[in-house]
Backbone as CSV, one residue per row, in Angstrom:
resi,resn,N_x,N_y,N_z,CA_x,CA_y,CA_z,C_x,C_y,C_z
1,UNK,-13.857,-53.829,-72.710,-13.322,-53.745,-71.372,-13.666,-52.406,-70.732
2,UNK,-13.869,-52.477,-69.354,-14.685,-51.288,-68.691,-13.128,-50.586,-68.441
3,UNK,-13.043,-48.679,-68.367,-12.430,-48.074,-68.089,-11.382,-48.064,-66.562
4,UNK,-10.394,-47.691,-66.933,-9.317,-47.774,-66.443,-8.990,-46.187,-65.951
5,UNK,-9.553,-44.834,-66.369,-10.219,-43.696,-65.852,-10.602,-43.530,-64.323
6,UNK,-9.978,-42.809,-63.649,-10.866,-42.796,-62.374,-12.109,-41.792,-62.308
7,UNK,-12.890,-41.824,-61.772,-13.753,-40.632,-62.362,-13.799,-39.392,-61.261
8,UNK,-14.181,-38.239,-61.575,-13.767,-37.111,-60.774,-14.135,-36.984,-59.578
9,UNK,-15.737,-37.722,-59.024,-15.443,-38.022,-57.537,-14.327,-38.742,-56.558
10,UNK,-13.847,-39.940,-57.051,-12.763,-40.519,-57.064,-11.852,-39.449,-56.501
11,UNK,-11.478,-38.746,-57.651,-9.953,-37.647,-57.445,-10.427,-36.840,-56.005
12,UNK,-11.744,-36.330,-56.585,-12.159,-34.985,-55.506,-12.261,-35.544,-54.074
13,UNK,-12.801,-37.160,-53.901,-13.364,-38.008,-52.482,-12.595,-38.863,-52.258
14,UNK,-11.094,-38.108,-51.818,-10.578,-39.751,-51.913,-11.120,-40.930,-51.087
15,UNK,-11.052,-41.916,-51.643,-11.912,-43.477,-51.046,-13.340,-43.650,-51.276
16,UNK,-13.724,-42.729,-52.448,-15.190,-42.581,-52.889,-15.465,-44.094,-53.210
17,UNK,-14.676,-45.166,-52.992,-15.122,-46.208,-53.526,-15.703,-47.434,-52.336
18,UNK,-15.384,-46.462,-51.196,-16.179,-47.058,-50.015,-17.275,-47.008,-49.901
19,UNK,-18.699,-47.578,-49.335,-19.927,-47.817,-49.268,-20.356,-46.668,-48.792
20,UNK,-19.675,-46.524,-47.440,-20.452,-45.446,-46.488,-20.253,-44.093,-47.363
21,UNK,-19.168,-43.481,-48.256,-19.209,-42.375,-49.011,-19.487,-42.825,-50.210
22,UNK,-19.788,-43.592,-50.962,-20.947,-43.834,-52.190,-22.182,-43.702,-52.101
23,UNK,-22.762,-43.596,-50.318,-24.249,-43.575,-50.334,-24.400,-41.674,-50.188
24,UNK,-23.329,-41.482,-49.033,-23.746,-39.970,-48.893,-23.063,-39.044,-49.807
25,UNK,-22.870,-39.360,-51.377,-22.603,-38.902,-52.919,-23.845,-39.208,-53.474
26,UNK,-24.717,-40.742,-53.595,-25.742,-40.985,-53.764,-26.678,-39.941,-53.320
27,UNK,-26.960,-39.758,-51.871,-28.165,-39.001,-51.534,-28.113,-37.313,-51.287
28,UNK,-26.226,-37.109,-51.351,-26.141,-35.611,-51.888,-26.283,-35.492,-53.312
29,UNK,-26.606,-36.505,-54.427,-26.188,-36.273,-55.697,-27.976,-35.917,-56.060
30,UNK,-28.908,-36.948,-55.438,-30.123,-37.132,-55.490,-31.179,-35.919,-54.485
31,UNK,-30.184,-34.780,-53.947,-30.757,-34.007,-53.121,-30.852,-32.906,-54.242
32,UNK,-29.598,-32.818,-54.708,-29.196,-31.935,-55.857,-30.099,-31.847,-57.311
33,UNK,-30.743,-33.215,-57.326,-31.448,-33.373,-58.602,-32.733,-32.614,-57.990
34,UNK,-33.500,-33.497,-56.440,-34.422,-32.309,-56.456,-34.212,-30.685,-56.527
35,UNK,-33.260,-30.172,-56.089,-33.145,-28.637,-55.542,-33.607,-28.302,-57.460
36,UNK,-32.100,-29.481,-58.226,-32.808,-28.330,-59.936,-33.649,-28.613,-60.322
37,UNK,-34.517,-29.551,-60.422,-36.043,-29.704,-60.559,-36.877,-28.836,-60.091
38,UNK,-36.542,-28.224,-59.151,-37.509,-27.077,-58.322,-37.340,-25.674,-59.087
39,UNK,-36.001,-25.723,-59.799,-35.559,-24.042,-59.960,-35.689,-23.966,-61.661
40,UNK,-36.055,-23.125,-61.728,-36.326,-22.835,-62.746,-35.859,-21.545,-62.974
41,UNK,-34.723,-21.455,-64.597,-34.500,-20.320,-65.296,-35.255,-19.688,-66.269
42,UNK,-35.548,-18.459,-66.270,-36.236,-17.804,-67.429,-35.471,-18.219,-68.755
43,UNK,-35.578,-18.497,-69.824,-35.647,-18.974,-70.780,-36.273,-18.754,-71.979
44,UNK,-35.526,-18.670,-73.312,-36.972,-18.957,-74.677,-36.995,-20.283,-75.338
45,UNK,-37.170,-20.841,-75.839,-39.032,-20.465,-76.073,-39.696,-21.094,-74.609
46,UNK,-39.129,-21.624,-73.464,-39.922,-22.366,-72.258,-38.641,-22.216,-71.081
47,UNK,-39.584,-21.858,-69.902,-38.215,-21.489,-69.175,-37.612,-23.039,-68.866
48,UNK,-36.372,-22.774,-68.481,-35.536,-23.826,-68.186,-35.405,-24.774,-66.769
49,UNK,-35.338,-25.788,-66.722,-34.572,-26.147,-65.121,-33.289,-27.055,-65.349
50,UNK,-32.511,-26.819,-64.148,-31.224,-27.463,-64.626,-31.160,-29.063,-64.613
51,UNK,-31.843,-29.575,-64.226,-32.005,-31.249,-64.462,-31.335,-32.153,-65.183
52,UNK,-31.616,-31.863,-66.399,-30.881,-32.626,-67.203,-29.180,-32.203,-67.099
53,UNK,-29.154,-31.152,-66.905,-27.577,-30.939,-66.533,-26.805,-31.239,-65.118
54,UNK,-27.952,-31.679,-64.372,-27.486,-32.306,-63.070,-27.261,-33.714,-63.243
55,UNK,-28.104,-34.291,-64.131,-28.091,-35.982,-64.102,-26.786,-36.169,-65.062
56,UNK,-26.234,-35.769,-65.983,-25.317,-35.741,-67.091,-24.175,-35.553,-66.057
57,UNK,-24.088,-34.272,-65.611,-22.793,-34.100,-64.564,-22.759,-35.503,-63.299
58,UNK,-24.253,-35.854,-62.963,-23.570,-36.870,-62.100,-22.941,-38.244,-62.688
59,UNK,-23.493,-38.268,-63.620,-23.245,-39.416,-64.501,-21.795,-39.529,-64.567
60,UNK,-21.445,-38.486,-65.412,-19.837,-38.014,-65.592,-18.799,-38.035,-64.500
61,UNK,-19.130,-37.199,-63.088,-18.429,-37.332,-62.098,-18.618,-38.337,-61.132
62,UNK,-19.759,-39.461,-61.454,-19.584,-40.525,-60.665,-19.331,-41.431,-60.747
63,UNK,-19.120,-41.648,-62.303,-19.235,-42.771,-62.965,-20.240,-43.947,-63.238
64,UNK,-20.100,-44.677,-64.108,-21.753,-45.287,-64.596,-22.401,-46.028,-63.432
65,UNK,-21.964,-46.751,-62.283,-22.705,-47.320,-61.409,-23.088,-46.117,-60.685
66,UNK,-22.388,-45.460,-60.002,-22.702,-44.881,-58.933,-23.923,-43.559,-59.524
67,UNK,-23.350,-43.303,-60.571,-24.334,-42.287,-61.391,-25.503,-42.913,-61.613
68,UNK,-25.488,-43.952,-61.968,-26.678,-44.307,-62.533,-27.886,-44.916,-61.077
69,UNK,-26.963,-45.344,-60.017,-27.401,-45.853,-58.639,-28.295,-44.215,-58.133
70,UNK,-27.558,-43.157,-58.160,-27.807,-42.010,-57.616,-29.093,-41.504,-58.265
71,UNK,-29.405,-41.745,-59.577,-30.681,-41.385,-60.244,-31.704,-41.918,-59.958
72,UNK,-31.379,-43.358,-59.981,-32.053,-44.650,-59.503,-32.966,-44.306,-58.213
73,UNK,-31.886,-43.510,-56.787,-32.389,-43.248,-55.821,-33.309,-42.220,-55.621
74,UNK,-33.278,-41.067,-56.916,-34.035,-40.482,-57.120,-35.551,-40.604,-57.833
75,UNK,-35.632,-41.298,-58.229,-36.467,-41.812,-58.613,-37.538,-42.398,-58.154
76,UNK,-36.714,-43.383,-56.846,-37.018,-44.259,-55.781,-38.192,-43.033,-55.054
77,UNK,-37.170,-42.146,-54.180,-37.779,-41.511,-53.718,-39.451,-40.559,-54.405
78,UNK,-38.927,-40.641,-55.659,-40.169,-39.942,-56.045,-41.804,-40.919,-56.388
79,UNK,-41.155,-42.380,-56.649,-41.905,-43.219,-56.712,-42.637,-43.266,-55.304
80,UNK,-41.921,-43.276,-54.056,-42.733,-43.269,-53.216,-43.601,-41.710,-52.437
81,UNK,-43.092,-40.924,-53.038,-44.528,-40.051,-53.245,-43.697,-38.382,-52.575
82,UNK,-42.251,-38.439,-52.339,-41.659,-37.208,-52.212,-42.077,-36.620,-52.858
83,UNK,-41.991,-35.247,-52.827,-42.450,-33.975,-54.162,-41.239,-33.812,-54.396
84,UNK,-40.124,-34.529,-55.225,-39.039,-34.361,-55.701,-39.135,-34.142,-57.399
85,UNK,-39.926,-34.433,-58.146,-40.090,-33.849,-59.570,-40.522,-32.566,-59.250
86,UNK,-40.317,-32.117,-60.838,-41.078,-30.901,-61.320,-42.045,-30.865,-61.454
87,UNK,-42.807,-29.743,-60.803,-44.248,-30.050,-60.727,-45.391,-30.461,-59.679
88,UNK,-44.058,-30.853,-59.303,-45.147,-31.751,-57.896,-45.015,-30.962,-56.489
89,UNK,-46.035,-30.883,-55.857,-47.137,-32.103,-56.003,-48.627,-31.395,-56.559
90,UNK,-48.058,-30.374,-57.183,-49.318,-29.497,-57.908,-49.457,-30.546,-59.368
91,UNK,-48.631,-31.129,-59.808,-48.825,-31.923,-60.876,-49.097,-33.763,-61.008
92,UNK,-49.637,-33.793,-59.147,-49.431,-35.288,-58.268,-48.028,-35.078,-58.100
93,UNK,-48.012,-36.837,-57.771,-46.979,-37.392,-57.463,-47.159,-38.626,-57.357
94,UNK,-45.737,-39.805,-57.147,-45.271,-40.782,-56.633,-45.233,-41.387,-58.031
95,UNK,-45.972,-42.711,-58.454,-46.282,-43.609,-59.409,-46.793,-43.195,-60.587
96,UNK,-47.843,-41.887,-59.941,-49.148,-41.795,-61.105,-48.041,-40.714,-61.544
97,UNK,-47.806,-39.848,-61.516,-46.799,-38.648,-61.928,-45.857,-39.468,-62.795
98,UNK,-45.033,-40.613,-61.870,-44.170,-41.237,-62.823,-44.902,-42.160,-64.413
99,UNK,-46.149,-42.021,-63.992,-46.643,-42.790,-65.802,-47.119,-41.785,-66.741
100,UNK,-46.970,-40.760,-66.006,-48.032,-39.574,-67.191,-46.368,-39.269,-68.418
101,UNK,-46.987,-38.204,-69.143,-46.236,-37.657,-70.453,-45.074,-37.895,-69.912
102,UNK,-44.515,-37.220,-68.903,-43.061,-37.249,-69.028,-41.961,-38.340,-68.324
103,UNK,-42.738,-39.075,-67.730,-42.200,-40.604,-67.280,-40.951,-41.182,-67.902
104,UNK,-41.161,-40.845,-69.197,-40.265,-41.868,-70.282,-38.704,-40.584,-70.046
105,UNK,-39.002,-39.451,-69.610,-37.798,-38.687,-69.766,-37.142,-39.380,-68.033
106,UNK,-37.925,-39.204,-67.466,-37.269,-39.580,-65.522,-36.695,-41.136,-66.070
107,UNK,-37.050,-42.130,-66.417,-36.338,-43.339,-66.638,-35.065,-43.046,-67.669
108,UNK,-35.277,-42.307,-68.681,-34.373,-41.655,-69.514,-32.900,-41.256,-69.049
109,UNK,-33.180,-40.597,-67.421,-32.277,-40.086,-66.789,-31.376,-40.848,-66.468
110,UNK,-31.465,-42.383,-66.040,-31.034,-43.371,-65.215,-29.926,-43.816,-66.552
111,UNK,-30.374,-43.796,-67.424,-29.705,-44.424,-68.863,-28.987,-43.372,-69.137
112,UNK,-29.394,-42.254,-69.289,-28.208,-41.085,-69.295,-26.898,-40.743,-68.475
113,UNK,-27.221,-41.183,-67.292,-26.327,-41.145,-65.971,-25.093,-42.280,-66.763
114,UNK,-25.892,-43.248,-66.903,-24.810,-44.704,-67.066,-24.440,-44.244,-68.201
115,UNK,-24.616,-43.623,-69.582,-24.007,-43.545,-70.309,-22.770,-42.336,-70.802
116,UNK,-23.307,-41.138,-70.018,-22.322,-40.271,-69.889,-21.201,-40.740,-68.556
117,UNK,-21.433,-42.015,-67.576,-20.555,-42.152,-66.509,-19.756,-43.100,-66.913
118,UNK,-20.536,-43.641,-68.360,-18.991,-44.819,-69.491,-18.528,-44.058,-69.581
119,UNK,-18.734,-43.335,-70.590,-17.509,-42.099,-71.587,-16.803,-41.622,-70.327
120,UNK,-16.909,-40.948,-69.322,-16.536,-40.777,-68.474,-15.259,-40.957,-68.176
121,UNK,-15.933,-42.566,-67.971,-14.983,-43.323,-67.382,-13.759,-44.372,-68.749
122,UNK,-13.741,-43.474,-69.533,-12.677,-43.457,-70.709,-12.422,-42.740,-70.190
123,UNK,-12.588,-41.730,-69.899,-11.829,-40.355,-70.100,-12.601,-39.197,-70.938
124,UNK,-13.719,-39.096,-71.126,-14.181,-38.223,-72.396,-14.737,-37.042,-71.316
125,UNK,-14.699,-37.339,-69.930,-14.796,-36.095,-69.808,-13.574,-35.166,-69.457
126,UNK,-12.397,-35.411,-69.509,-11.333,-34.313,-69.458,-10.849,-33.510,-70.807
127,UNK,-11.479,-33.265,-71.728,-11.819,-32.282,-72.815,-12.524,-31.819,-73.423
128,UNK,-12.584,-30.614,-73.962,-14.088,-29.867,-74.342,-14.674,-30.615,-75.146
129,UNK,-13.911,-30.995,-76.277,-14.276,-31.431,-77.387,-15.129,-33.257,-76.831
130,UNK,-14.653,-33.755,-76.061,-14.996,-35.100,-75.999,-16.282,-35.191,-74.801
131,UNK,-15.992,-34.301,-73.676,-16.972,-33.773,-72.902,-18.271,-33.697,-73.785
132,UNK,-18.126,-32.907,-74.374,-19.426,-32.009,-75.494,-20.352,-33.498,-76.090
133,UNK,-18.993,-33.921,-76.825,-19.975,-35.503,-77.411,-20.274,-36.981,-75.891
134,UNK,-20.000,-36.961,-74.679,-20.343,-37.346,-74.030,-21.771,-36.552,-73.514
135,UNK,-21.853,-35.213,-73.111,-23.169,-34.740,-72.684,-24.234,-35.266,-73.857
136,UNK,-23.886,-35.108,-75.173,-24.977,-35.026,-76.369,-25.225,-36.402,-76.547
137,UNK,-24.543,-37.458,-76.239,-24.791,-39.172,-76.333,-25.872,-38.818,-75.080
138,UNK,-25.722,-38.533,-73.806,-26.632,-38.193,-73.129,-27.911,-37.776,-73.022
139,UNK,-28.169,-36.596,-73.792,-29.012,-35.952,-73.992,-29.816,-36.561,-74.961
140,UNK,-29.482,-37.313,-75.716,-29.880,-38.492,-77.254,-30.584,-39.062,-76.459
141,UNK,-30.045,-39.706,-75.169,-30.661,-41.062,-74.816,-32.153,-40.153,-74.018
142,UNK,-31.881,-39.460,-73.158,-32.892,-38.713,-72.609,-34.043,-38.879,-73.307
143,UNK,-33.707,-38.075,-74.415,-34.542,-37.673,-75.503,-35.279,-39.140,-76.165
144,UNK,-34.772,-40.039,-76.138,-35.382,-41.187,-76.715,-36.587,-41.837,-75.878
145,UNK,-35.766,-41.984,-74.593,-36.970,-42.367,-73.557,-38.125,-41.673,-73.796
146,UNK,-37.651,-40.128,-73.777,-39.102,-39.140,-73.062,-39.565,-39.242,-74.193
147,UNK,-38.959,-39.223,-75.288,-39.996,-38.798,-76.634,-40.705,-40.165,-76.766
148,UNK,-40.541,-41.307,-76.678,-40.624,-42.697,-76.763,-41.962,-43.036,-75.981
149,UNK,-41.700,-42.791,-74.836,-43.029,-42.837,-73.545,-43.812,-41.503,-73.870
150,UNK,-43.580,-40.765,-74.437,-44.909,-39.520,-74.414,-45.413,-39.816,-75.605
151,UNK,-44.521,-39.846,-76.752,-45.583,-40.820,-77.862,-46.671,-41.856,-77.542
152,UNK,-46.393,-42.734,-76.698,-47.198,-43.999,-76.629,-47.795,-43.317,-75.378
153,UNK,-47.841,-42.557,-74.737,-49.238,-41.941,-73.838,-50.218,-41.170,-74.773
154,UNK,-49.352,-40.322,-74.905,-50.417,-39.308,-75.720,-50.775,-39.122,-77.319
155,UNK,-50.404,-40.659,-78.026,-50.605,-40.557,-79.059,-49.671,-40.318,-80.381
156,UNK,-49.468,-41.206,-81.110,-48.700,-40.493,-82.115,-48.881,-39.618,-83.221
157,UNK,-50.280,-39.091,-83.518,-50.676,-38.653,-84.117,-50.945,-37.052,-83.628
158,UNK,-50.150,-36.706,-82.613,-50.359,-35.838,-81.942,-48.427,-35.192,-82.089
159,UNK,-48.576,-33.250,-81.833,-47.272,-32.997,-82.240,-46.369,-33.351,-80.633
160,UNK,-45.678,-34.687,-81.285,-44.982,-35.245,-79.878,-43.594,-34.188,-79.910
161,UNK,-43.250,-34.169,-81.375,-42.009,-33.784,-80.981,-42.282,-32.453,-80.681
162,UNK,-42.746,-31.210,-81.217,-43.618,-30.074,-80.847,-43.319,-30.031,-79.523
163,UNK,-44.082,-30.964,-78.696,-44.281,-31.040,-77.304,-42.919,-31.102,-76.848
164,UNK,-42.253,-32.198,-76.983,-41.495,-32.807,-76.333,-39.718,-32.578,-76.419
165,UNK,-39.801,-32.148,-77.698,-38.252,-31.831,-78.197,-38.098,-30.209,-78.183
166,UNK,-38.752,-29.936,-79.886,-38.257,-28.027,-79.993,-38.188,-27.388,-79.282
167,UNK,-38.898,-27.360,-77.701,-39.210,-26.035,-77.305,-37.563,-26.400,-76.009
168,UNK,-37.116,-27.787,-75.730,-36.238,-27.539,-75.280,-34.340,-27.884,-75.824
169,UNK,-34.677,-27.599,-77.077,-33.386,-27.721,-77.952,-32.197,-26.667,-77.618
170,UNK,-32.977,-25.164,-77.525,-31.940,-24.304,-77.342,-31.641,-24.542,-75.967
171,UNK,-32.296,-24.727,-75.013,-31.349,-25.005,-73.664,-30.735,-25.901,-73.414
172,UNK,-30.854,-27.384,-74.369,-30.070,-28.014,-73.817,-28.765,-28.189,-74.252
173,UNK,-28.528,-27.001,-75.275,-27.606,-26.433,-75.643,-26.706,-25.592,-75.250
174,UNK,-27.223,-24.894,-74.451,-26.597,-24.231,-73.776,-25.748,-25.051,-72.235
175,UNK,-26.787,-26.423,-71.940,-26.143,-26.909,-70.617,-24.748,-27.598,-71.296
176,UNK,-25.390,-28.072,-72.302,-24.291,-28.919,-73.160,-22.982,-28.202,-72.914
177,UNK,-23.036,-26.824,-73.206,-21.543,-26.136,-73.547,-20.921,-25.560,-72.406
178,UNK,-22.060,-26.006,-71.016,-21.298,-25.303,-69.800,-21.097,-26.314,-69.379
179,UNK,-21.564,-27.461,-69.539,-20.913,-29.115,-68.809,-19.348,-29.301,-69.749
180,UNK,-18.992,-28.462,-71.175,-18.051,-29.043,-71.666,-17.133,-28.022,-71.486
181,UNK,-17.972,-26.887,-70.583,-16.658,-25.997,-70.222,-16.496,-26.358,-68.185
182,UNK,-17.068,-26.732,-68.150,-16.885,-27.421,-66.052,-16.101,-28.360,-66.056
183,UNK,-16.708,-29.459,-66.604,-15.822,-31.000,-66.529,-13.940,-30.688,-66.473
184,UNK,-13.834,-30.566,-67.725,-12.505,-30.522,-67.896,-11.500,-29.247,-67.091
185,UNK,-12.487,-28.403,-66.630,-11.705,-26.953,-65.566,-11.876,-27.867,-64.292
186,UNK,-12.819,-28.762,-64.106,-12.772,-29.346,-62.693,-11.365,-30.416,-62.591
187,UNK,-11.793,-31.043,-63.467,-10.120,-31.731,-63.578,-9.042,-31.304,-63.261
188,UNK,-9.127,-29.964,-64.478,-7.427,-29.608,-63.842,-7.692,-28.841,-62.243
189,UNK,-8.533,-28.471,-62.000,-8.566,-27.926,-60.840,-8.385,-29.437,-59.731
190,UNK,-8.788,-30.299,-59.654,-8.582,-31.098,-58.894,-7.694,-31.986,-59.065
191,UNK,-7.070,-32.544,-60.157,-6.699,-33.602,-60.362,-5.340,-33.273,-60.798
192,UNK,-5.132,-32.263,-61.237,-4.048,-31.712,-61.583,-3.826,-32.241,-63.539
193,UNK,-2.962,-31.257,-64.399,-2.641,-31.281,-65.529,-2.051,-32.631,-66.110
194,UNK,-1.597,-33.840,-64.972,-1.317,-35.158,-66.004,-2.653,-35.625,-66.159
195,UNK,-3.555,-35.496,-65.288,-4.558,-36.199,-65.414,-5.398,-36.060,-67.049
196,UNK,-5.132,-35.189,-67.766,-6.102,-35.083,-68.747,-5.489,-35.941,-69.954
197,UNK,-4.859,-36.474,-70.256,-5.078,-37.466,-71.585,-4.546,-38.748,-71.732
């Protein structure tokens, strides 16, 4: 049975469950994914962008449709040839961008959204501890897509994970532990102290 949880747009928008403010959450949520795609933190071993910690947080605060709708739209847009990825449009764009190496991580996102916007929508994001294992079910799935689709582009005999995993383990470690310290301070900040269990 699907959650009984409201999820934190909900609290923060009241009537977020109307059309006309599900789209302009949608295309502020999907404006937001480009801006961290663009920015990039210095970082080791590869600098960082906040992305994956934007799609996880929307997931979480929008819950699995609307999260997963909002990625969806991002996507959309990049399919039709916005310079909304990383990279672009020095790295192309639209379709052909979406089939090269990292394709399998952008579809990745859409599945991440919906699955951190279940847990969510239990409740796993109003504590550190449950937050933490909602971002990392997240980040799993990410990781499956992208590693999944860059294998079968570029070969398996080639260092996929090298490529594709180590060099961004320590950061997504670090988003991990600031999504499991936000979520649950946003709560009580908005929703007030019954809301958490």
């Amino acid at each position: 049975m699907y959650p009984t949880h409201p999820t934190l747009a909900q609290k923060a928008v009241p009537g977020s469950s109307g059309l006309t403010r599900n789209v302009m959450l949608a295309v502020g949520g999907s404006l937001l994914l480009w801006a961290s795609a663009r920015l990039q933190v210095p970082f080791y071993p590869v600098p960082m962008t906040m992305q994956t910690f934007v799609v996880l947080m929307i997931g979480a605060a929008y819950g699995w449709r609307l999260g997963a709708a909002t990625v969806a739209l991002y996507l959309l847009q990049g399919a039709l040839g916005m310079p909304v990825f990383a990279g672009t449009p020095e790295k192309g764009i639209g379709l052909a961008y979406m089939a090269g190496p990292t394709g399998g991580y952008l579809v990745g996102y859409v599945a991440a959204a919906a699955v951190t916007g279940a847990l969510a929508g239990r409740g796993w994001d109003r504590r550190v501890s449950t937050t933490l294992l909602a971002m990392l079910a997240g980040t799993a799935v990410i990781y499956a897509f992208g590693i999944g689709w860059l294998g079968t582009v570029v070969g398996w005999d080639k260092p996929v994970l090298a490529w594709g995993l180590t060099p961004f383990l320590l950061g997504d470690l670090v988003k991990l532990a600031l999504a499991a310290a936000v979520l649950p301070a946003a709560w009580k900040l908005i929703a007030g102290p019954s809301s958490g269990r």
